PDB file of C-alpha atoms in Angstrom:
ATOM      1  CA  MET A 190      26.087 -25.773  49.516  1.00 50.00           C
ATOM      2  CA  GLY A 191      26.158 -23.774  46.261  1.00 53.00           C
ATOM      3  CA  ALA A 192      23.233 -23.725  43.884  1.00 52.00           C
ATOM      4  CA  SER A 193      23.562 -26.316  41.176  1.00 51.00           C
ATOM      5  CA  GLN A 194      24.362 -24.856  37.694  1.00 53.00           C
ATOM      6  CA  SER A 195      22.068 -25.498  34.749  1.00 51.00           C
ATOM      7  CA  PRO A 196      23.541 -27.740  32.082  1.00 54.00           C
ATOM      8  CA  ARG A 197      22.418 -25.098  29.608  1.00 55.00           C
ATOM      9  CA  SER A 198      24.520 -22.121  29.130  1.00 55.00           C
ATOM     10  CA  ALA A 199      22.811 -18.794  29.278  1.00 58.00           C
ATOM     11  CA  GLN A 200      21.812 -17.331  25.798  1.00 64.00           C
ATOM     12  CA  VAL A 201      22.062 -13.683  24.826  1.00 63.00           C
ATOM     13  CA  ILE A 202      19.072 -12.614  22.811  1.00 61.00           C
ATOM     14  CA  ASP A 203      19.828  -9.986  20.194  1.00 57.00           C
ATOM     15  CA  LEU A 204      16.612  -7.905  20.121  1.00 55.00           C
ATOM     16  CA  ASP A 205      17.626  -6.318  16.835  1.00 57.00           C
ATOM     17  CA  THR A 206      17.836  -9.772  15.197  1.00 50.00           C
ATOM     18  CA  VAL A 207      14.473 -10.713  16.632  1.00 46.00           C
ATOM     19  CA  ARG A 208      12.931  -7.534  15.303  1.00 50.00           C
ATOM     20  CA  GLN A 209      14.510  -8.072  11.873  1.00 48.00           C
ATOM     21  CA  HIS A 210      13.187 -11.682  11.683  1.00 43.00           C
ATOM     22  CA  HIS A 211       9.790 -10.520  12.754  1.00 50.00           C
ATOM     23  CA  GLN A 212       9.764  -7.774  10.035  1.00 60.00           C
ATOM     24  CA  ALA A 213      10.972 -10.311   7.446  1.00 60.00           C
ATOM     25  CA  GLN A 214       8.086 -12.613   8.100  1.00 67.00           C
ATOM     26  CA  LYS A 215       5.631  -9.683   7.298  1.00 87.00           C
ATOM     27  CA  CYS A 216       7.316  -9.206   3.998  1.00 94.00           C
ATOM     28  CA  LEU A 217       4.962  -9.470   0.943  1.00 97.00           C
ATOM     29  CA  ILE A 218       5.816 -12.232  -1.450  1.00 96.00           C
ATOM     30  CA  ARG A 219       2.747 -12.246  -3.774  1.00 97.00           C
ATOM     31  CA  LEU A 220      -0.192  -9.870  -4.772  1.00 98.00           C
ATOM     32  CA  ALA A 221      -3.672 -10.624  -6.095  1.00 98.00           C
ATOM     33  CA  PRO A 222      -5.961  -7.972  -7.422  1.00 97.00           C
ATOM     34  CA  GLU A 223      -9.310  -7.438  -5.836  1.00 98.00           C
ATOM     35  CA  LEU A 224     -11.952  -7.508  -8.598  1.00 96.00           C
ATOM     36  CA  ASP A 225     -15.150  -8.045  -6.711  1.00 96.00           C
ATOM     37  CA  GLY A 226     -15.545  -4.717  -5.073  1.00 96.00           C
ATOM     38  CA  LEU A 227     -14.714  -5.625  -1.479  1.00 98.00           C
ATOM     39  CA  GLU A 228     -13.833  -2.686   0.701  1.00 98.00           C
ATOM     40  CA  MET A 229     -11.955  -1.752   3.778  1.00 98.00           C
ATOM     41  CA  VAL A 230     -14.013  -0.259   6.621  1.00 97.00           C
ATOM     42  CA  TYR A 231     -12.381   2.435   8.818  1.00 96.00           C
ATOM     43  CA  GLN A 232     -13.217   5.111  11.364  1.00 95.00           C
ATOM     44  CA  LEU A 233     -12.034   8.647  11.965  1.00 92.00           C
ATOM     45  CA  ALA A 234     -11.940  10.414  15.386  1.00 87.00           C
ATOM     46  CA  ALA A 235     -13.687  13.405  13.783  1.00 85.00           C
ATOM     47  CA  SER A 236     -16.695  11.174  13.064  1.00 88.00           C
ATOM     48  CA  PRO A 237     -16.754   8.452  15.730  1.00 88.00           C
ATOM     49  CA  ASP A 238     -20.189   7.321  14.862  1.00 90.00           C
ATOM     50  CA  THR A 239     -19.525   6.979  11.175  1.00 94.00           C
ATOM     51  CA  TYR A 240     -17.960   4.094   9.215  1.00 94.00           C
ATOM     52  CA  TYR A 241     -16.181   4.665   5.933  1.00 94.00           C
ATOM     53  CA  GLY A 242     -15.628   2.276   3.063  1.00 95.00           C
ATOM     54  CA  LEU A 243     -12.630   2.284   0.783  1.00 95.00           C
ATOM     55  CA  PRO A 244     -12.211   0.017  -2.171  1.00 96.00           C
ATOM     56  CA  ILE A 245      -9.450  -2.611  -1.777  1.00 98.00           C
ATOM     57  CA  LEU A 246      -6.703  -2.647  -4.515  1.00 98.00           C
ATOM     58  CA  ALA A 247      -5.273  -5.944  -3.843  1.00 98.00           C
ATOM     59  CA  TRP A 248      -4.509  -8.743  -1.337  1.00 98.00           C
ATOM     60  CA  GLY A 249      -0.966  -9.665  -0.296  1.00 98.00           C
ATOM     61  CA  LEU A 250       0.497 -12.870   0.844  1.00 98.00           C
ATOM     62  CA  ARG A 251       3.212 -12.436   3.474  1.00 97.00           C
ATOM     63  CA  LYS A 252       6.125 -14.584   4.142  1.00 95.00           C
ATOM     64  CA  ASP A 253       4.545 -15.953   7.267  1.00 95.00           C
ATOM     65  CA  GLY A 254       1.631 -17.191   5.240  1.00 96.00           C
ATOM     66  CA  SER A 255      -0.887 -14.632   6.344  1.00 97.00           C
ATOM     67  CA  VAL A 256      -3.054 -12.671   3.879  1.00 98.00           C
ATOM     68  CA  VAL A 257      -3.691  -8.907   4.221  1.00 98.00           C
ATOM     69  CA  GLY A 258      -5.826  -6.315   2.380  1.00 98.00           C
ATOM     70  CA  LEU A 259      -3.903  -3.400   0.574  1.00 98.00           C
ATOM     71  CA  VAL A 260      -5.061   0.065  -0.071  1.00 98.00           C
ATOM     72  CA  PRO A 261      -3.276   3.117  -1.454  1.00 97.00           C
ATOM     73  CA  TRP A 262      -3.116   5.316   1.715  1.00 95.00           C
ATOM     74  CA  MET A 263      -1.098   8.427   2.411  1.00 92.00           C
ATOM     75  CA  GLU A 264       2.447   7.754   1.100  1.00 93.00           C
ATOM     76  CA  LYS A 265       2.328   4.101   0.401  1.00 95.00           C
ATOM     77  CA  LEU A 266       0.318   0.932  -0.545  1.00 97.00           C
ATOM     78  CA  ALA A 267      -0.654   0.158   3.094  1.00 97.00           C
ATOM     79  CA  THR A 268      -1.777  -3.015   4.829  1.00 97.00           C
ATOM     80  CA  CYS A 269      -5.322  -2.522   6.108  1.00 97.00           C
ATOM     81  CA  HIS A 270      -4.611  -4.103   9.508  1.00 94.00           C
ATOM     82  CA  ASP A 271      -1.770  -1.592  10.086  1.00 94.00           C
ATOM     83  CA  LEU A 272      -4.059   1.506   9.968  1.00 95.00           C
ATOM     84  CA  ASP A 273      -4.466   2.051  13.723  1.00 93.00           C
ATOM     85  CA  SER A 274      -4.668   5.821  14.057  1.00 89.00           C
ATOM     86  CA  HIS A 275      -7.997   7.329  15.231  1.00 84.00           C
ATOM     87  CA  GLU A 276      -6.878  10.615  13.592  1.00 85.00           C
ATOM     88  CA  SER A 277      -5.880   9.467  10.087  1.00 86.00           C
ATOM     89  CA  GLY A 278      -7.807   6.160  10.055  1.00 92.00           C
ATOM     90  CA  LEU A 279      -8.517   3.173  12.240  1.00 95.00           C
ATOM     91  CA  PHE A 280      -9.151  -0.214  10.559  1.00 97.00           C
ATOM     92  CA  ILE A 281     -12.468  -1.898  11.464  1.00 96.00           C
ATOM     93  CA  GLY A 282     -12.723  -4.762   9.000  1.00 97.00           C
ATOM     94  CA  TYR A 283     -13.574  -5.736   5.468  1.00 98.00           C
ATOM     95  CA  ARG A 284     -17.001  -5.297   3.798  1.00 97.00           C
ATOM     96  CA  ASP A 285     -18.871  -6.979   0.970  1.00 97.00           C
ATOM     97  CA  PRO A 286     -21.056  -4.160  -0.462  1.00 94.00           C
ATOM     98  CA  GLU A 287     -23.335  -6.677  -2.086  1.00 94.00           C
ATOM     99  CA  THR A 288     -24.313  -8.338   1.181  1.00 94.00           C
ATOM    100  CA  GLU A 289     -23.191  -5.544   3.512  1.00 94.00           C
ATOM    101  CA  GLU A 290     -21.394  -8.145   5.617  1.00 95.00           C
ATOM    102  CA  ILE A 291     -18.383  -6.920   7.703  1.00 95.00           C
ATOM    103  CA  PHE A 292     -15.729  -9.563   8.388  1.00 96.00           C
ATOM    104  CA  ALA A 293     -12.352  -9.369  10.183  1.00 96.00           C
ATOM    105  CA  LEU A 294     -10.235 -11.675   8.029  1.00 96.00           C
ATOM    106  CA  PRO A 295      -9.632 -11.744   4.271  1.00 97.00           C
ATOM    107  CA  PRO A 296     -11.813 -14.284   2.385  1.00 95.00           C
ATOM    108  CA  ASP A 297     -10.632 -17.892   2.059  1.00 96.00           C
ATOM    109  CA  HIS A 298     -10.606 -17.887  -1.680  1.00 96.00           C
ATOM    110  CA  LYS A 299      -7.984 -15.121  -1.737  1.00 97.00           C
ATOM    111  CA  TYR A 300      -5.758 -17.157   0.608  1.00 97.00           C
ATOM    112  CA  ASP A 301      -6.176 -20.181  -1.813  1.00 97.00           C
ATOM    113  CA  GLU A 302      -5.516 -18.030  -4.897  1.00 97.00           C
ATOM    114  CA  LEU A 303      -2.340 -16.412  -3.408  1.00 98.00           C
ATOM    115  CA  THR A 304      -0.844 -19.584  -1.882  1.00 97.00           C
ATOM    116  CA  ALA A 305      -1.327 -21.500  -5.152  1.00 97.00           C
ATOM    117  CA  ALA A 306       0.267 -18.532  -7.155  1.00 96.00           C
ATOM    118  CA  ALA A 307       3.176 -18.286  -4.713  1.00 95.00           C
ATOM    119  CA  THR A 308       3.841 -22.038  -5.067  1.00 94.00           C
ATOM    120  CA  TYR A 309       3.677 -22.025  -8.818  1.00 95.00           C
ATOM    121  CA  PHE A 310       5.903 -18.824  -9.176  1.00 92.00           C
ATOM    122  CA  GLU A 311       8.284 -19.809  -6.518  1.00 85.00           C
ATOM    123  CA  TYR A 312      11.448 -17.564  -6.711  1.00 80.00           C
ATOM    124  CA  GLU A 313      14.876 -18.488  -5.403  1.00 78.00           C
ATOM    125  CA  ALA A 314      16.179 -16.263  -2.652  1.00 77.00           C
ATOM    126  CA  SER A 315      18.911 -13.914  -3.687  1.00 81.00           C
ATOM    127  CA  GLU A 316      20.794 -10.999  -2.156  1.00 83.00           C
ATOM    128  CA  GLU A 317      20.036  -8.962  -5.210  1.00 92.00           C
ATOM    129  CA  VAL A 318      16.651  -7.214  -5.134  1.00 93.00           C
ATOM    130  CA  SER A 319      14.622  -8.289  -8.188  1.00 94.00           C
ATOM    131  CA  LEU A 320      11.124  -7.556  -9.663  1.00 95.00           C
ATOM    132  CA  ILE A 321       8.608 -10.271  -8.625  1.00 95.00           C
ATOM    133  CA  GLN A 322       5.299  -8.983  -9.931  1.00 96.00           C
ATOM    134  CA  GLN A 323       3.511  -6.077 -11.605  1.00 97.00           C
ATOM    135  CA  LEU A 324      -0.132  -5.265 -10.826  1.00 97.00           C
ATOM    136  CA  PRO A 325      -2.349  -2.780 -12.780  1.00 97.00           C
ATOM    137  CA  ASP A 326      -4.102  -0.172 -10.719  1.00 97.00           C
ATOM    138  CA  THR A 327      -7.871  -0.699 -11.108  1.00 96.00           C
ATOM    139  CA  LEU A 328      -9.167   2.066  -8.833  1.00 96.00           C
ATOM    140  CA  GLY A 329      -8.136   5.150 -10.701  1.00 95.00           C
ATOM    141  CA  THR A 330      -5.589   6.015  -7.905  1.00 96.00           C
ATOM    142  CA  HIS A 331      -3.812   9.286  -8.327  1.00 95.00           C
ATOM    143  CA  ALA A 332      -0.516  10.500  -6.780  1.00 95.00           C
ATOM    144  CA  LEU A 333       0.203  14.027  -5.686  1.00 91.00           C
ATOM    145  CA  CYS A 334       3.940  14.552  -6.357  1.00 92.00           C
ATOM    146  CA  MET A 335       6.165  17.161  -4.852  1.00 87.00           C
ATOM    147  CA  ASN A 336       9.968  17.629  -5.091  1.00 86.00           C
ATOM    148  CA  HIS A 337      10.152  20.583  -2.709  1.00 79.00           C
ATOM    149  CA  PRO A 338       7.750  22.014  -0.184  1.00 70.00           C
ATOM    150  CA  ASN A 339       7.639  25.442  -2.065  1.00 74.00           C
ATOM    151  CA  ALA A 340       7.730  23.895  -5.510  1.00 74.00           C
ATOM    152  CA  PRO A 341       4.497  23.341  -7.599  1.00 79.00           C
ATOM    153  CA  TRP A 342       2.749  19.945  -7.073  1.00 82.00           C
ATOM    154  CA  HIS A 343       1.573  17.721  -9.741  1.00 86.00           C
ATOM    155  CA  MET A 344      -1.391  15.162  -9.783  1.00 90.00           C
ATOM    156  CA  LYS A 345      -0.531  12.052 -11.876  1.00 94.00           C
ATOM    157  CA  ALA A 346      -2.561   8.848 -12.452  1.00 96.00           C
ATOM    158  CA  VAL A 347      -1.088   5.672 -10.965  1.00 98.00           C
ATOM    159  CA  TYR A 348      -0.955   2.996 -13.730  1.00 98.00           C
ATOM    160  CA  GLY A 349       0.366   0.127 -11.650  1.00 98.00           C
ATOM    161  CA  TRP A 350       2.410  -1.236  -8.816  1.00 98.00           C
ATOM    162  CA  ARG A 351       5.616  -3.284  -8.644  1.00 98.00           C
ATOM    163  CA  LEU A 352       6.362  -5.858  -6.030  1.00 97.00           C
ATOM    164  CA  TYR A 353      10.133  -6.571  -5.382  1.00 96.00           C
ATOM    165  CA  SER A 354      11.838  -9.404  -3.645  1.00 94.00           C
ATOM    166  CA  ASP A 355      12.504  -7.411  -0.537  1.00 94.00           C
ATOM    167  CA  GLY A 356       8.783  -6.944  -0.109  1.00 95.00           C
ATOM    168  CA  SER A 357       8.691  -3.295  -1.185  1.00 96.00           C
ATOM    169  CA  VAL A 358       5.900  -2.008  -3.467  1.00 97.00           C
ATOM    170  CA  GLU A 359       6.453   0.946  -5.790  1.00 98.00           C
ATOM    171  CA  ALA A 360       3.649   2.907  -7.717  1.00 98.00           C
ATOM    172  CA  LEU A 361       4.209   3.493 -11.420  1.00 98.00           C
ATOM    173  CA  LEU A 362       3.539   6.846 -12.983  1.00 98.00           C
ATOM    174  CA  ALA A 363       3.923   7.914 -16.633  1.00 97.00           C
ATOM    175  CA  ASP A 364       6.084  10.461 -18.372  1.00 96.00           C
ATOM    176  CA  GLU A 365       3.506  11.499 -20.908  1.00 92.00           C
ATOM    177  CA  GLN A 366       6.186  13.064 -23.180  1.00 94.00           C
ATOM    178  CA  LYS A 367       7.732   9.672 -23.602  1.00 96.00           C
ATOM    179  CA  ALA A 368       4.476   7.807 -24.292  1.00 96.00           C
ATOM    180  CA  THR A 369       4.206   6.319 -27.797  1.00 94.00           C
ATOM    181  CA  MET A 370       0.999   4.526 -27.534  1.00 94.00           C
ATOM    182  CA  THR A 371      -2.419   4.702 -25.725  1.00 92.00           C
ATOM    183  CA  PRO A 372      -3.660   3.491 -23.471  1.00 94.00           C
ATOM    184  CA  ILE A 373      -0.562   3.317 -21.396  1.00 96.00           C
ATOM    185  CA  LEU A 374       0.004  -0.278 -20.073  1.00 95.00           C
ATOM    186  CA  LEU A 375       2.358  -1.970 -17.671  1.00 96.00           C
ATOM    187  CA  GLY A 376       5.647  -2.584 -19.516  1.00 94.00           C
ATOM    188  CA  ASP A 377       5.584   0.638 -21.519  1.00 96.00           C
ATOM    189  CA  LYS A 378       8.981   2.464 -21.329  1.00 96.00           C
ATOM    190  CA  CYS A 379       7.296   5.771 -20.333  1.00 97.00           C
ATOM    191  CA  LEU A 380       6.504   4.431 -16.830  1.00 98.00           C
ATOM    192  CA  TYR A 381       8.673   5.120 -13.844  1.00 98.00           C
ATOM    193  CA  GLU A 382       8.504   4.589 -10.155  1.00 98.00           C
ATOM    194  CA  ALA A 383       7.087   7.470  -8.210  1.00 97.00           C
ATOM    195  CA  HIS A 384       9.620   7.658  -5.347  1.00 94.00           C
ATOM    196  CA  LEU A 385      12.616   7.561  -7.786  1.00 94.00           C
ATOM    197  CA  ARG A 386      11.661  10.914  -9.354  1.00 93.00           C
ATOM    198  CA  HIS A 387       9.631  12.652  -6.642  1.00 94.00           C
ATOM    199  CA  GLN A 388      10.707  13.501  -3.142  1.00 92.00           C
ATOM    200  CA  THR A 389       7.089  13.210  -1.665  1.00 91.00           C
ATOM    201  CA  VAL A 390       4.140  11.301  -2.967  1.00 94.00           C
ATOM    202  CA  TYR A 391       0.693  11.026  -1.502  1.00 93.00           C
ATOM    203  CA  PHE A 392      -1.981   8.753  -2.863  1.00 95.00           C
ATOM    204  CA  PHE A 393      -5.566   9.610  -3.287  1.00 91.00           C
ATOM    205  CA  GLN A 394      -8.812   8.014  -4.552  1.00 89.00           C
ATOM    206  CA  ARG A 395     -10.039   9.134  -7.898  1.00 88.00           C
ATOM    207  CA  HIS A 396     -12.778  11.353  -6.639  1.00 85.00           C
ATOM    208  CA  ILE A 397     -10.560  13.155  -4.179  1.00 82.00           C
ATOM    209  CA  ALA A 398      -7.903  13.566  -6.744  1.00 82.00           C
ATOM    210  CA  ASN A 399     -10.390  15.185  -9.097  1.00 82.00           C
ATOM    211  CA  GLN A 400     -11.555  17.637  -6.271  1.00 81.00           C
ATOM    212  CA  ILE A 401      -7.954  18.603  -5.767  1.00 76.00           C
ATOM    213  CA  MET A 402      -7.423  19.190  -9.569  1.00 74.00           C
ATOM    214  CA  GLU A 403     -10.670  21.234  -9.553  1.00 75.00           C
ATOM    215  CA  GLU A 404      -9.333  23.293  -6.687  1.00 69.00           C
ATOM    216  CA  ASP A 405     -12.340  22.512  -4.364  1.00 65.00           C
ATOM    217  CA  PRO A 406     -11.673  24.823  -1.445  1.00 65.00           C
ATOM    218  CA  ALA A 407     -12.577  22.356   1.363  1.00 64.00           C
ATOM    219  CA  THR A 408     -10.304  19.655  -0.162  1.00 59.00           C
ATOM    220  CA  LEU A 409      -7.428  22.071  -0.638  1.00 59.00           C
ATOM    221  CA  ASP A 410      -7.647  23.166   2.980  1.00 61.00           C
ATOM    222  CA  ALA A 411      -7.551  19.603   4.118  1.00 61.00           C
ATOM    223  CA  LEU A 412      -4.651  18.956   1.736  1.00 61.00           C
ATOM    224  CA  ALA A 413      -2.767  21.849   3.214  1.00 59.00           C
ATOM    225  CA  MET A 414      -3.119  20.620   6.702  1.00 58.00           C
ATOM    226  CA  MET A 415      -1.866  17.205   5.742  1.00 59.00           C
ATOM    227  CA  VAL A 416       1.108  18.286   3.463  1.00 60.00           C
ATOM    228  CA  VAL A 417       2.443  21.460   5.099  1.00 54.00           C
ATOM    229  CA  PRO A 418       3.787  19.799   8.401  1.00 46.00           C
ATOM    230  CA  HIS A 419       5.580  17.140   6.333  1.00 44.00           C
ATOM    231  CA  GLY A 420       7.200  19.910   4.235  1.00 41.00           C
ATOM    232  CA  GLU A 421       8.236  21.881   7.297  1.00 44.00           C
ATOM    233  CA  ASP A 422      10.043  18.775   8.779  1.00 43.00           C
ATOM    234  CA  ASN A 423      12.299  18.550   5.803  1.00 40.00           C
TER     235      ASN A 423
END
């Protein structure tokens, strides 16, 4: 007697489609600035017994409904939970400097704020990528910009961030020669997206950026170790 056949036909699972769907669910759809001084806590392999704190720039709502902290990190505005390298940074949790409490999940009030805003500013899906939101930079973030490994680098202030309908986030820098008013604000025509004009961009906190601009030897040595391998790969 032969084995009975299942009434359901076998289904072929396209792994690429599954991955694309999973990635789409992680897409950012709304941002909210962090204005209460909450920090990301992380560790480095070089100092396993030390915790470091980094101010959070914003919170992001993903398409799947989850909320994540966002920090300018290396070459992008990074999701705190995605920092999983012992060498360059391992995410530990979030911290309230006022109470010194460390917690694993974003605060509930940010979830409420983001979901309410996303509902109010609901956008219709479109194949054309469109600008969803602009957020000012409140941390004094700077971008080290290079167009060629052997070309001079430039350190420029980041004035804001743009969120697009495909979930991408771009940093806004200023062409000072085109600035007609001060201070420079979001919407000014002198602003441009960093990666549209510069081949390589690294983001730094204000105090590190100032050490680089002041040519602090230890900071420049660390910078060379980080940047040179990237340049050699090109």
